[in-house]
mmCIF file of C-alpha atoms and ligand atoms in Angstrom:
data_model
loop_
_atom_site.group_PDB
_atom_site.id
_atom_site.type_symbol
_atom_site.label_atom_id
_atom_site.label_comp_id
_atom_site.label_asym_id
_atom_site.label_seq_id
_atom_site.Cartn_x
_atom_site.Cartn_y
_atom_site.Cartn_z
ATOM 1 C CA MET A 1 -36.378 -58.824 -114.103
ATOM 2 C CA PRO A 2 -39.307 -56.757 -115.343
ATOM 3 C CA ILE A 3 -38.886 -54.655 -118.451
ATOM 4 C CA ASN A 4 -39.810 -51.129 -117.445
ATOM 5 C CA VAL A 5 -40.968 -48.384 -119.750
ATOM 6 C CA THR A 6 -37.712 -46.622 -119.027
ATOM 7 C CA GLN A 7 -34.528 -47.279 -117.105
ATOM 8 C CA THR A 8 -32.562 -44.442 -115.617
ATOM 9 C CA TYR A 9 -29.155 -44.073 -117.243
ATOM 10 C CA LEU A 10 -26.437 -44.290 -114.598
ATOM 11 C CA PRO A 11 -22.841 -43.345 -115.424
ATOM 12 C CA PRO A 12 -19.985 -45.539 -114.121
ATOM 13 C CA PHE A 13 -19.976 -45.015 -110.344
ATOM 14 C CA GLU A 14 -16.275 -44.102 -110.232
ATOM 15 C CA GLU A 15 -16.786 -41.348 -112.795
ATOM 16 C CA TYR A 16 -19.584 -39.822 -110.746
ATOM 17 C CA ILE A 17 -17.576 -40.038 -107.529
ATOM 18 C CA ALA A 18 -14.486 -38.500 -109.140
ATOM 19 C CA ILE A 19 -16.521 -35.430 -110.116
ATOM 20 C CA LEU A 20 -18.288 -35.275 -106.760
ATOM 21 C CA LYS A 21 -14.937 -35.359 -104.950
ATOM 22 C CA ARG A 22 -14.375 -31.793 -106.116
ATOM 23 C CA ALA A 23 -17.405 -30.657 -104.117
ATOM 24 C CA TRP A 24 -16.037 -32.515 -101.087
ATOM 25 C CA ASP A 25 -12.657 -30.875 -101.439
ATOM 26 C CA ASN A 26 -14.282 -27.453 -101.812
ATOM 27 C CA LYS A 27 -16.661 -28.194 -98.922
ATOM 28 C CA TRP A 28 -19.292 -26.571 -101.123
ATOM 29 C CA ILE A 29 -22.346 -28.673 -101.931
ATOM 30 C CA THR A 30 -25.052 -26.224 -103.011
ATOM 31 C CA ASN A 31 -25.759 -22.526 -103.760
ATOM 32 C CA ASN A 32 -24.268 -21.944 -107.187
ATOM 33 C CA GLY A 33 -21.184 -24.116 -106.654
ATOM 34 C CA GLU A 34 -18.322 -24.867 -109.003
ATOM 35 C CA LEU A 35 -19.877 -28.020 -110.472
ATOM 36 C CA LEU A 36 -23.192 -26.300 -111.101
ATOM 37 C CA GLN A 37 -21.454 -23.428 -112.841
ATOM 38 C CA GLU A 38 -19.448 -25.842 -114.958
ATOM 39 C CA LEU A 39 -22.546 -27.786 -115.969
ATOM 40 C CA GLU A 40 -24.400 -24.569 -116.731
ATOM 41 C CA GLN A 41 -21.512 -23.394 -118.915
ATOM 42 C CA LYS A 42 -21.512 -26.669 -120.863
ATOM 43 C CA LEU A 43 -25.276 -26.529 -121.309
ATOM 44 C CA LYS A 44 -25.008 -22.956 -122.598
ATOM 45 C CA GLU A 45 -22.413 -23.997 -125.167
ATOM 46 C CA LEU A 46 -24.461 -27.012 -126.234
ATOM 47 C CA HIS A 47 -27.573 -24.888 -126.756
ATOM 48 C CA HIS A 48 -25.795 -21.849 -128.210
ATOM 49 C CA THR A 49 -27.162 -19.454 -125.635
ATOM 50 C CA ASP A 50 -25.856 -17.236 -122.828
ATOM 51 C CA HIS A 51 -29.225 -17.248 -121.086
ATOM 52 C CA LEU A 52 -29.674 -20.617 -119.415
ATOM 53 C CA LEU A 53 -30.062 -21.451 -115.732
ATOM 54 C CA PHE A 54 -29.846 -24.908 -114.158
ATOM 55 C CA CYS A 55 -32.707 -25.298 -111.667
ATOM 56 C CA SER A 56 -34.174 -27.840 -109.290
ATOM 57 C CA ASN A 57 -36.799 -29.421 -111.558
ATOM 58 C CA GLY A 58 -38.843 -29.136 -114.735
ATOM 59 C CA THR A 59 -41.983 -27.893 -112.989
ATOM 60 C CA ILE A 60 -40.644 -24.938 -111.037
ATOM 61 C CA VAL A 61 -39.050 -23.592 -114.227
ATOM 62 C CA LEU A 62 -42.533 -23.417 -115.800
ATOM 63 C CA GLN A 63 -43.688 -21.470 -112.743
ATOM 64 C CA LEU A 64 -40.657 -19.167 -112.952
ATOM 65 C CA ALA A 65 -41.399 -18.557 -116.638
ATOM 66 C CA LEU A 66 -45.014 -17.530 -116.003
ATOM 67 C CA LYS A 67 -43.990 -15.355 -113.049
ATOM 68 C CA ALA A 68 -41.086 -13.655 -114.818
ATOM 69 C CA LEU A 69 -43.222 -12.870 -117.894
ATOM 70 C CA GLN A 70 -45.870 -11.448 -115.539
ATOM 71 C CA ILE A 71 -48.606 -13.756 -116.749
ATOM 72 C CA THR A 72 -51.636 -13.563 -114.477
ATOM 73 C CA LYS A 73 -54.667 -14.172 -116.697
ATOM 74 C CA GLU A 74 -55.393 -16.593 -119.558
ATOM 75 C CA VAL A 75 -52.778 -18.952 -120.950
ATOM 76 C CA ILE A 76 -53.487 -20.857 -124.133
ATOM 77 C CA THR A 77 -52.071 -24.313 -123.592
ATOM 78 C CA THR A 78 -52.155 -27.898 -124.739
ATOM 79 C CA PRO A 79 -54.356 -30.633 -123.278
ATOM 80 C CA PHE A 80 -51.797 -33.242 -124.374
ATOM 81 C CA SER A 81 -48.835 -32.934 -122.011
ATOM 82 C CA TYR A 82 -47.678 -34.102 -118.626
ATOM 83 C CA VAL A 83 -49.877 -32.799 -115.803
ATOM 84 C CA ALA A 84 -47.069 -30.462 -114.661
ATOM 85 C CA THR A 85 -47.760 -28.166 -117.629
ATOM 86 C CA ALA A 86 -51.368 -27.476 -116.608
ATOM 87 C CA ASN A 87 -50.576 -27.524 -112.897
ATOM 88 C CA ALA A 88 -47.952 -24.793 -113.293
ATOM 89 C CA VAL A 89 -50.553 -22.552 -114.947
ATOM 90 C CA LEU A 90 -53.100 -23.235 -112.196
ATOM 91 C CA TRP A 91 -50.509 -22.956 -109.401
ATOM 92 C CA GLU A 92 -49.517 -19.499 -110.600
ATOM 93 C CA GLY A 93 -53.160 -18.430 -110.428
ATOM 94 C CA CYS A 94 -53.592 -18.225 -114.195
ATOM 95 C CA THR A 95 -56.420 -19.733 -116.242
ATOM 96 C CA PRO A 96 -55.550 -22.511 -118.700
ATOM 97 C CA VAL A 97 -57.396 -22.281 -122.008
ATOM 98 C CA PHE A 98 -56.997 -25.619 -123.759
ATOM 99 C CA VAL A 99 -56.639 -25.663 -127.522
ATOM 100 C CA ASP A 100 -56.873 -29.054 -129.201
ATOM 101 C CA ILE A 101 -53.915 -30.853 -130.777
ATOM 102 C CA GLU A 102 -52.991 -31.972 -134.276
ATOM 103 C CA PRO A 103 -53.945 -35.605 -135.004
ATOM 104 C CA THR A 104 -50.552 -36.324 -136.601
ATOM 105 C CA THR A 105 -47.954 -34.601 -134.395
ATOM 106 C CA PHE A 106 -49.913 -34.589 -131.098
ATOM 107 C CA CYS A 107 -48.680 -30.998 -130.558
ATOM 108 C CA ILE A 108 -51.007 -28.012 -130.075
ATOM 109 C CA ASP A 109 -52.914 -27.190 -133.278
ATOM 110 C CA ALA A 110 -51.557 -23.739 -134.132
ATOM 111 C CA GLY A 111 -54.412 -23.298 -136.591
ATOM 112 C CA LYS A 112 -56.878 -23.316 -133.691
ATOM 113 C CA ILE A 113 -55.041 -20.876 -131.413
ATOM 114 C CA GLU A 114 -56.423 -17.601 -132.781
ATOM 115 C CA ALA A 115 -60.039 -18.634 -132.175
ATOM 116 C CA ALA A 116 -59.224 -19.084 -128.476
ATOM 117 C CA ILE A 117 -57.669 -15.627 -127.977
ATOM 118 C CA THR A 118 -59.655 -13.232 -125.785
ATOM 119 C CA LYS A 119 -58.864 -9.814 -124.299
ATOM 120 C CA ASP A 120 -57.400 -11.666 -121.289
ATOM 121 C CA THR A 121 -55.028 -13.918 -123.214
ATOM 122 C CA GLN A 122 -51.413 -13.200 -122.275
ATOM 123 C CA ALA A 123 -49.389 -16.233 -123.278
ATOM 124 C CA ILE A 124 -49.145 -19.471 -125.207
ATOM 125 C CA LEU A 125 -47.631 -22.424 -123.332
ATOM 126 C CA ALA A 126 -47.027 -25.357 -125.668
ATOM 127 C CA THR A 127 -45.232 -28.679 -125.289
ATOM 128 C CA HIS A 128 -42.900 -30.238 -127.865
ATOM 129 C CA VAL A 129 -44.627 -33.597 -127.458
ATOM 130 C CA TYR A 130 -42.263 -36.625 -127.365
ATOM 131 C CA GLY A 131 -39.549 -34.165 -128.450
ATOM 132 C CA PHE A 132 -41.197 -33.320 -131.783
ATOM 133 C CA PRO A 133 -41.401 -29.588 -132.408
ATOM 134 C CA CYS A 134 -44.594 -27.568 -132.317
ATOM 135 C CA ASN A 135 -45.289 -25.391 -135.319
ATOM 136 C CA VAL A 136 -42.880 -22.788 -133.946
ATOM 137 C CA GLU A 137 -43.080 -20.478 -136.966
ATOM 138 C CA LYS A 138 -46.857 -20.195 -136.888
ATOM 139 C CA ILE A 139 -46.970 -19.821 -133.104
ATOM 140 C CA GLU A 140 -44.390 -17.033 -133.273
ATOM 141 C CA ALA A 141 -46.399 -15.217 -135.952
ATOM 142 C CA ILE A 142 -49.621 -15.434 -133.925
ATOM 143 C CA ALA A 143 -47.855 -14.309 -130.756
ATOM 144 C CA ARG A 144 -46.339 -11.331 -132.506
ATOM 145 C CA GLN A 145 -49.632 -10.303 -134.056
ATOM 146 C CA HIS A 146 -51.575 -10.529 -130.798
ATOM 147 C CA ASN A 147 -48.778 -9.402 -128.486
ATOM 148 C CA LEU A 148 -48.593 -12.669 -126.552
ATOM 149 C CA LYS A 149 -45.651 -14.295 -124.781
ATOM 150 C CA VAL A 150 -44.573 -17.778 -125.838
ATOM 151 C CA ILE A 151 -43.338 -20.419 -123.413
ATOM 152 C CA TYR A 152 -42.284 -23.881 -124.583
ATOM 153 C CA ASP A 153 -42.303 -26.854 -122.274
ATOM 154 C CA ALA A 154 -39.336 -28.588 -123.884
ATOM 155 C CA ALA A 155 -39.072 -31.281 -121.186
ATOM 156 C CA HIS A 156 -38.918 -33.981 -123.884
ATOM 157 C CA ALA A 157 -36.665 -32.151 -126.278
ATOM 158 C CA PHE A 158 -33.151 -32.254 -124.826
ATOM 159 C CA GLY A 159 -30.824 -33.091 -127.716
ATOM 160 C CA CYS A 160 -33.350 -32.189 -130.439
ATOM 161 C CA THR A 161 -32.473 -29.552 -132.993
ATOM 162 C CA TYR A 162 -34.649 -27.837 -135.563
ATOM 163 C CA LYS A 163 -32.922 -26.045 -138.453
ATOM 164 C CA GLY A 164 -29.656 -26.437 -136.561
ATOM 165 C CA ARG A 165 -31.025 -24.692 -133.485
ATOM 166 C CA SER A 166 -31.698 -26.433 -130.169
ATOM 167 C CA LEU A 167 -35.405 -26.895 -129.461
ATOM 168 C CA LEU A 168 -34.635 -25.517 -125.990
ATOM 169 C CA ASN A 169 -33.981 -22.171 -127.583
ATOM 170 C CA PHE A 170 -37.349 -21.037 -128.977
ATOM 171 C CA GLY A 171 -40.054 -18.664 -127.747
ATOM 172 C CA ASP A 172 -39.624 -16.029 -125.045
ATOM 173 C CA ILE A 173 -38.753 -18.817 -122.618
ATOM 174 C CA SER A 174 -38.195 -22.553 -122.991
ATOM 175 C CA THR A 175 -37.997 -24.941 -120.077
ATOM 176 C CA CYS A 176 -36.629 -28.455 -119.737
ATOM 177 C CA SER A 177 -36.751 -31.257 -117.189
ATOM 178 C CA PHE A 178 -33.686 -33.264 -116.190
ATOM 179 C CA HIS A 179 -35.689 -35.786 -114.201
ATOM 180 C CA ALA A 180 -34.242 -39.315 -113.954
ATOM 181 C CA THR A 181 -36.754 -40.572 -116.557
ATOM 182 C CA LYS A 182 -35.646 -38.136 -119.261
ATOM 183 C CA VAL A 183 -33.065 -38.622 -122.033
ATOM 184 C CA PHE A 184 -30.567 -36.422 -120.167
ATOM 185 C CA HIS A 185 -30.918 -36.229 -116.404
ATOM 186 C CA THR A 186 -29.435 -34.894 -113.170
ATOM 187 C CA VAL A 187 -31.575 -37.144 -110.892
ATOM 188 C CA GLU A 188 -33.895 -34.175 -110.321
ATOM 189 C CA GLY A 189 -33.351 -30.973 -112.224
ATOM 190 C CA GLY A 190 -34.278 -28.745 -115.089
ATOM 191 C CA CYS A 191 -33.312 -25.603 -116.883
ATOM 192 C CA ILE A 192 -34.832 -22.381 -118.107
ATOM 193 C CA VAL A 193 -33.681 -20.684 -121.304
ATOM 194 C CA SER A 194 -34.662 -17.097 -122.069
ATOM 195 C CA ASN A 195 -33.791 -14.718 -124.879
ATOM 196 C CA SER A 196 -32.213 -11.732 -123.170
ATOM 197 C CA LYS A 197 -29.641 -10.913 -120.524
ATOM 198 C CA GLU A 198 -32.246 -8.857 -118.706
ATOM 199 C CA MET A 199 -34.600 -11.840 -118.401
ATOM 200 C CA ASN A 200 -31.775 -14.192 -117.443
ATOM 201 C CA ASP A 201 -30.702 -11.790 -114.665
ATOM 202 C CA LYS A 202 -34.280 -11.620 -113.413
ATOM 203 C CA LEU A 203 -34.576 -15.415 -113.405
ATOM 204 C CA PHE A 204 -31.183 -15.691 -111.671
ATOM 205 C CA LEU A 205 -32.626 -13.694 -108.774
ATOM 206 C CA TYR A 206 -35.941 -15.566 -108.816
ATOM 207 C CA ARG A 207 -34.005 -18.839 -108.556
ATOM 208 C CA SER A 208 -32.522 -17.931 -105.184
ATOM 209 C CA PHE A 209 -34.871 -15.839 -103.070
ATOM 210 C CA GLY A 210 -34.378 -12.608 -104.997
ATOM 211 C CA HIS A 211 -31.092 -11.626 -103.396
ATOM 212 C CA ILE A 212 -27.370 -11.825 -103.982
ATOM 213 C CA GLY A 213 -25.473 -11.684 -100.704
ATOM 214 C CA ASP A 214 -26.765 -8.720 -98.745
ATOM 215 C CA ASP A 215 -28.424 -7.096 -101.749
ATOM 216 C CA TYR A 216 -32.167 -7.749 -101.914
ATOM 217 C CA HIS A 217 -33.591 -7.047 -105.356
ATOM 218 C CA SER A 218 -36.915 -8.778 -105.988
ATOM 219 C CA ILE A 219 -39.218 -11.561 -104.965
ATOM 220 C CA GLY A 220 -37.786 -14.986 -105.445
ATOM 221 C CA ILE A 221 -38.177 -18.619 -104.570
ATOM 222 C CA ASN A 222 -35.872 -21.570 -104.015
ATOM 223 C CA ALA A 223 -35.318 -23.155 -107.424
ATOM 224 C CA LYS A 224 -31.622 -23.848 -106.900
ATOM 225 C CA ASN A 225 -29.940 -27.164 -107.476
ATOM 226 C CA SER A 226 -27.031 -28.874 -105.746
ATOM 227 C CA GLU A 227 -23.503 -30.021 -106.563
ATOM 228 C CA PHE A 228 -24.651 -33.659 -106.292
ATOM 229 C CA HIS A 229 -27.154 -33.091 -109.090
ATOM 230 C CA ALA A 230 -24.711 -31.057 -111.160
ATOM 231 C CA ALA A 231 -22.124 -33.848 -110.792
ATOM 232 C CA MET A 232 -24.607 -36.340 -112.267
ATOM 233 C CA GLY A 233 -25.176 -34.000 -115.194
ATOM 234 C CA LEU A 234 -21.436 -33.571 -115.759
ATOM 235 C CA ALA A 235 -20.956 -37.345 -115.687
ATOM 236 C CA ILE A 236 -23.785 -38.024 -118.161
ATOM 237 C CA LEU A 237 -23.419 -35.139 -120.605
ATOM 238 C CA PRO A 238 -20.374 -36.615 -122.439
ATOM 239 C CA LYS A 239 -22.370 -39.853 -122.912
ATOM 240 C CA LEU A 240 -25.300 -38.092 -124.570
ATOM 241 C CA PRO A 241 -24.329 -38.867 -128.188
ATOM 242 C CA SER A 242 -23.970 -42.572 -127.400
ATOM 243 C CA ILE A 243 -27.222 -42.575 -125.377
ATOM 244 C CA ILE A 244 -29.122 -41.050 -128.309
ATOM 245 C CA LYS A 245 -27.463 -43.459 -130.751
ATOM 246 C CA ALA A 246 -28.503 -46.467 -128.640
ATOM 247 C CA ARG A 247 -32.065 -45.133 -128.395
ATOM 248 C CA LYS A 248 -32.191 -44.633 -132.152
ATOM 249 C CA GLU A 249 -31.191 -48.253 -132.780
ATOM 250 C CA ILE A 250 -34.004 -49.531 -130.545
ATOM 251 C CA PHE A 251 -36.449 -47.094 -132.124
ATOM 252 C CA ASN A 252 -35.552 -48.420 -135.576
ATOM 253 C CA ILE A 253 -35.914 -52.049 -134.518
ATOM 254 C CA TYR A 254 -39.428 -51.297 -133.238
ATOM 255 C CA ASN A 255 -40.181 -49.597 -136.561
ATOM 256 C CA THR A 256 -39.190 -52.753 -138.430
ATOM 257 C CA ILE A 257 -40.744 -55.462 -136.287
ATOM 258 C CA LEU A 258 -44.001 -54.068 -134.879
ATOM 259 C CA PRO A 259 -47.299 -54.807 -136.653
ATOM 260 C CA SER A 260 -48.016 -52.182 -139.288
ATOM 261 C CA SER A 261 -51.571 -51.731 -137.971
ATOM 262 C CA LEU A 262 -50.101 -49.833 -135.009
ATOM 263 C CA GLN A 263 -49.904 -46.179 -135.903
ATOM 264 C CA ARG A 264 -47.505 -43.662 -134.419
ATOM 265 C CA PRO A 265 -47.423 -39.893 -134.167
ATOM 266 C CA SER A 266 -45.706 -38.610 -137.252
ATOM 267 C CA ASN A 267 -43.836 -35.450 -137.837
ATOM 268 C CA ALA A 268 -42.591 -35.049 -141.349
ATOM 269 C CA ILE A 269 -40.777 -31.781 -140.761
ATOM 270 C CA GLU A 270 -37.411 -31.368 -142.342
ATOM 271 C CA ALA A 271 -34.123 -30.206 -140.860
ATOM 272 C CA PHE A 272 -34.975 -31.920 -137.592
ATOM 273 C CA GLU A 273 -32.663 -34.019 -135.434
ATOM 274 C CA TYR A 274 -34.502 -36.259 -132.980
ATOM 275 C CA ASN A 275 -33.436 -37.535 -129.545
ATOM 276 C CA TYR A 276 -35.572 -40.733 -129.658
ATOM 277 C CA ALA A 277 -37.088 -39.943 -126.283
ATOM 278 C CA TYR A 278 -40.225 -42.102 -126.535
ATOM 279 C CA TYR A 279 -41.847 -44.845 -128.568
ATOM 280 C CA PRO A 280 -45.588 -44.181 -128.506
ATOM 281 C CA VAL A 281 -47.976 -46.435 -130.410
ATOM 282 C CA LEU A 282 -51.610 -45.760 -131.182
ATOM 283 C CA PHE A 283 -54.210 -48.519 -130.825
ATOM 284 C CA GLU A 284 -57.454 -48.590 -132.775
ATOM 285 C CA THR A 285 -59.520 -48.428 -129.605
ATOM 286 C CA GLU A 286 -58.953 -47.857 -125.896
ATOM 287 C CA LYS A 287 -60.261 -51.372 -125.332
ATOM 288 C CA ALA A 288 -57.513 -52.811 -127.540
ATOM 289 C CA LEU A 289 -54.941 -50.727 -125.667
ATOM 290 C CA LEU A 290 -56.112 -51.956 -122.267
ATOM 291 C CA LYS A 291 -56.131 -55.580 -123.445
ATOM 292 C CA THR A 292 -52.607 -55.429 -124.875
ATOM 293 C CA ARG A 293 -51.318 -53.471 -121.905
ATOM 294 C CA ALA A 294 -52.668 -56.098 -119.481
ATOM 295 C CA GLU A 295 -51.097 -58.884 -121.523
ATOM 296 C CA LEU A 296 -47.734 -57.093 -121.586
ATOM 297 C CA MET A 297 -47.986 -56.692 -117.816
ATOM 298 C CA GLN A 298 -48.537 -60.436 -117.418
ATOM 299 C CA HIS A 299 -45.140 -60.813 -119.063
ATOM 300 C CA ASP A 300 -43.594 -58.248 -116.684
ATOM 301 C CA ILE A 301 -43.433 -55.663 -119.454
ATOM 302 C CA ASN A 302 -44.427 -52.236 -118.191
ATOM 303 C CA THR A 303 -45.737 -49.551 -120.486
ATOM 304 C CA ARG A 304 -47.065 -46.084 -119.770
ATOM 305 C CA ARG A 305 -50.210 -44.280 -120.834
ATOM 306 C CA TYR A 306 -48.405 -41.091 -121.710
ATOM 307 C CA PHE A 307 -50.217 -38.782 -121.818
ATOM 308 C CA TYR A 308 -53.454 -39.767 -120.203
ATOM 309 C CA PRO A 309 -55.881 -38.297 -119.310
ATOM 310 C CA SER A 310 -56.318 -35.330 -121.583
ATOM 311 C CA LEU A 311 -55.525 -32.387 -119.290
ATOM 312 C CA ASN A 312 -58.761 -30.499 -120.060
ATOM 313 C CA ASN A 313 -60.572 -33.268 -118.158
ATOM 314 C CA LEU A 314 -58.584 -32.970 -114.911
ATOM 315 C CA SER A 315 -60.688 -32.346 -111.822
ATOM 316 C CA GLN A 316 -58.548 -29.364 -110.770
ATOM 317 C CA VAL A 317 -59.403 -27.574 -114.004
ATOM 318 C CA THR A 318 -62.501 -25.566 -113.258
ATOM 319 C CA GLY A 319 -64.400 -22.964 -115.222
ATOM 320 C CA ILE A 320 -65.380 -23.362 -118.823
ATOM 321 C CA LYS A 321 -65.007 -26.947 -119.966
ATOM 322 C CA ALA A 322 -62.851 -27.064 -123.052
ATOM 323 C CA TYR A 323 -63.826 -29.382 -125.872
ATOM 324 C CA CYS A 324 -60.719 -31.158 -127.162
ATOM 325 C CA PRO A 325 -61.947 -34.208 -129.072
ATOM 326 C CA VAL A 326 -58.635 -34.988 -130.782
ATOM 327 C CA SER A 327 -56.636 -34.931 -127.553
ATOM 328 C CA GLU A 328 -59.299 -36.897 -125.674
ATOM 329 C CA ASP A 329 -59.374 -39.539 -128.396
ATOM 330 C CA LEU A 330 -55.596 -39.869 -128.829
ATOM 331 C CA SER A 331 -54.852 -39.869 -125.101
ATOM 332 C CA SER A 332 -57.252 -42.790 -124.671
ATOM 333 C CA ARG A 333 -55.447 -44.844 -127.345
ATOM 334 C CA VAL A 334 -51.750 -44.039 -127.011
ATOM 335 C CA LEU A 335 -49.254 -46.190 -125.142
ATOM 336 C CA CYS A 336 -45.510 -45.658 -124.723
ATOM 337 C CA LEU A 337 -43.427 -48.817 -125.089
ATOM 338 C CA PRO A 338 -40.176 -49.521 -123.224
ATOM 339 C CA LEU A 339 -37.265 -47.558 -124.670
ATOM 340 C CA TYR A 340 -33.855 -47.220 -123.059
ATOM 341 C CA PRO A 341 -30.224 -48.048 -123.833
ATOM 342 C CA GLY A 342 -29.556 -51.633 -122.855
ATOM 343 C CA LEU A 343 -32.895 -53.045 -123.998
ATOM 344 C CA THR A 344 -31.852 -56.174 -125.888
ATOM 345 C CA GLU A 345 -33.039 -57.413 -129.252
ATOM 346 C CA LYS A 346 -34.407 -60.481 -127.506
ATOM 347 C CA GLU A 347 -36.490 -58.290 -125.201
ATOM 348 C CA LEU A 348 -37.738 -56.269 -128.154
ATOM 349 C CA GLU A 349 -38.736 -59.501 -129.913
ATOM 350 C CA LYS A 350 -40.619 -60.552 -126.782
ATOM 351 C CA ILE A 351 -42.479 -57.218 -126.609
ATOM 352 C CA ASN A 352 -43.371 -57.533 -130.280
ATOM 353 C CA GLU A 353 -44.526 -61.127 -129.860
ATOM 354 C CA VAL A 354 -46.930 -60.235 -127.013
ATOM 355 C CA ILE A 355 -48.309 -57.238 -128.916
ATOM 356 C CA THR A 356 -48.721 -59.132 -132.186
ATOM 357 C CA LYS A 357 -50.508 -61.988 -130.442
ATOM 358 C CA SER A 358 -52.731 -59.612 -128.546
ATOM 359 C CA LEU A 359 -53.802 -57.779 -131.701
ATOM 360 C CA ALA A 360 -54.476 -60.956 -133.692
HETATM 361 C C1 PLP B 1 -41.236 -34.478 -116.990
HETATM 362 C C2 PLP B 1 -42.081 -33.359 -117.467
HETATM 363 C C3 PLP B 1 -42.311 -32.211 -116.696
HETATM 364 C C4 PLP B 1 -41.918 -32.117 -115.247
HETATM 365 O O1 PLP B 1 -40.586 -32.172 -114.989
HETATM 366 P P1 PLP B 1 -40.064 -32.498 -113.505
HETATM 367 O O2 PLP B 1 -38.594 -32.312 -113.625
HETATM 368 O O3 PLP B 1 -40.441 -33.913 -113.194
HETATM 369 O O4 PLP B 1 -40.690 -31.523 -112.584
HETATM 370 C C5 PLP B 1 -43.010 -31.160 -117.258
HETATM 371 N N1 PLP B 1 -43.500 -31.239 -118.502
HETATM 372 C C6 PLP B 1 -43.325 -32.329 -119.269
HETATM 373 C C7 PLP B 1 -43.872 -32.341 -120.658
HETATM 374 C C8 PLP B 1 -42.636 -33.434 -118.772
HETATM 375 O O5 PLP B 1 -42.511 -34.529 -119.523
#
């Protein structure tokens, strides 16, 4: 059996089916059903907010955020994220303005944001990379001073808290992905968290075509999710503490056994609780990364260049070419190692052995 970079967490089948049976009995499988409402309620409690909507994926929620905040021009964003972040900006007809990242945290360099602001700048869209928080205080101060909206792509941050507050609950809007590869998942899914009832009501309409029954209020799209997906969320949510605990144990074993020449992103912030979403390591050169990656693959060990390439270099990004040397450098040298509950100590030893040999 190959060791993959991640393995989707599946709850006991019977537990999933027992929850799904309720949808069968109700004969109600989508359109704001009972299971979806129950999951949404639990997610609201977990994140201490009344303004959260469960949606169909972690990309459409970025699009909803830009649309609902009426962003049409320039968006300051990070070149170091999954391609969905930049695509959402482009898809909504906005212009991404890439600001380079910090060499330690891999998050957008808040100190470089102000220099990129023009008369057309309307928003900052930043990613909490690997679940580590952006400099939320500084970004908020800049946004306030320049009258900009703040959107966080918190796709990696489910289960992370900063100063006791969920990382999904910062900015004007935060979004999350519940894709099968994420720490918490609903097969496909995501959520959008805003900071007012007014915005939540607007997003509620946007999520399902802009109407409730026979009352047509606004534009809208189909960003709904189904009872099947909600049932998966309800089955997995109670397991979250044990999932994070298992991830933490693997994370700590890697920390102990891997060669010390391999650097990692570091985030020394205090009052932060991590979800152990990823284990990225930084090679000295791209050549060393490619060599080690190929050798791991020969042993059926799959890793992921995450994130690569730097988004400012994507072919669909036209216009002024942004210069993001830190992101371009780090994205060429970073590799995410396998990390999921169930990875055995023996497998971790094997991964370490191949890497150590390759670097020698
Ligand atoms: C996974 C991910 C997304 C996209 O989420 P989907 O649910 O797959 O659409 C967006 N941004 C980041 C940073 C991600 O990791």
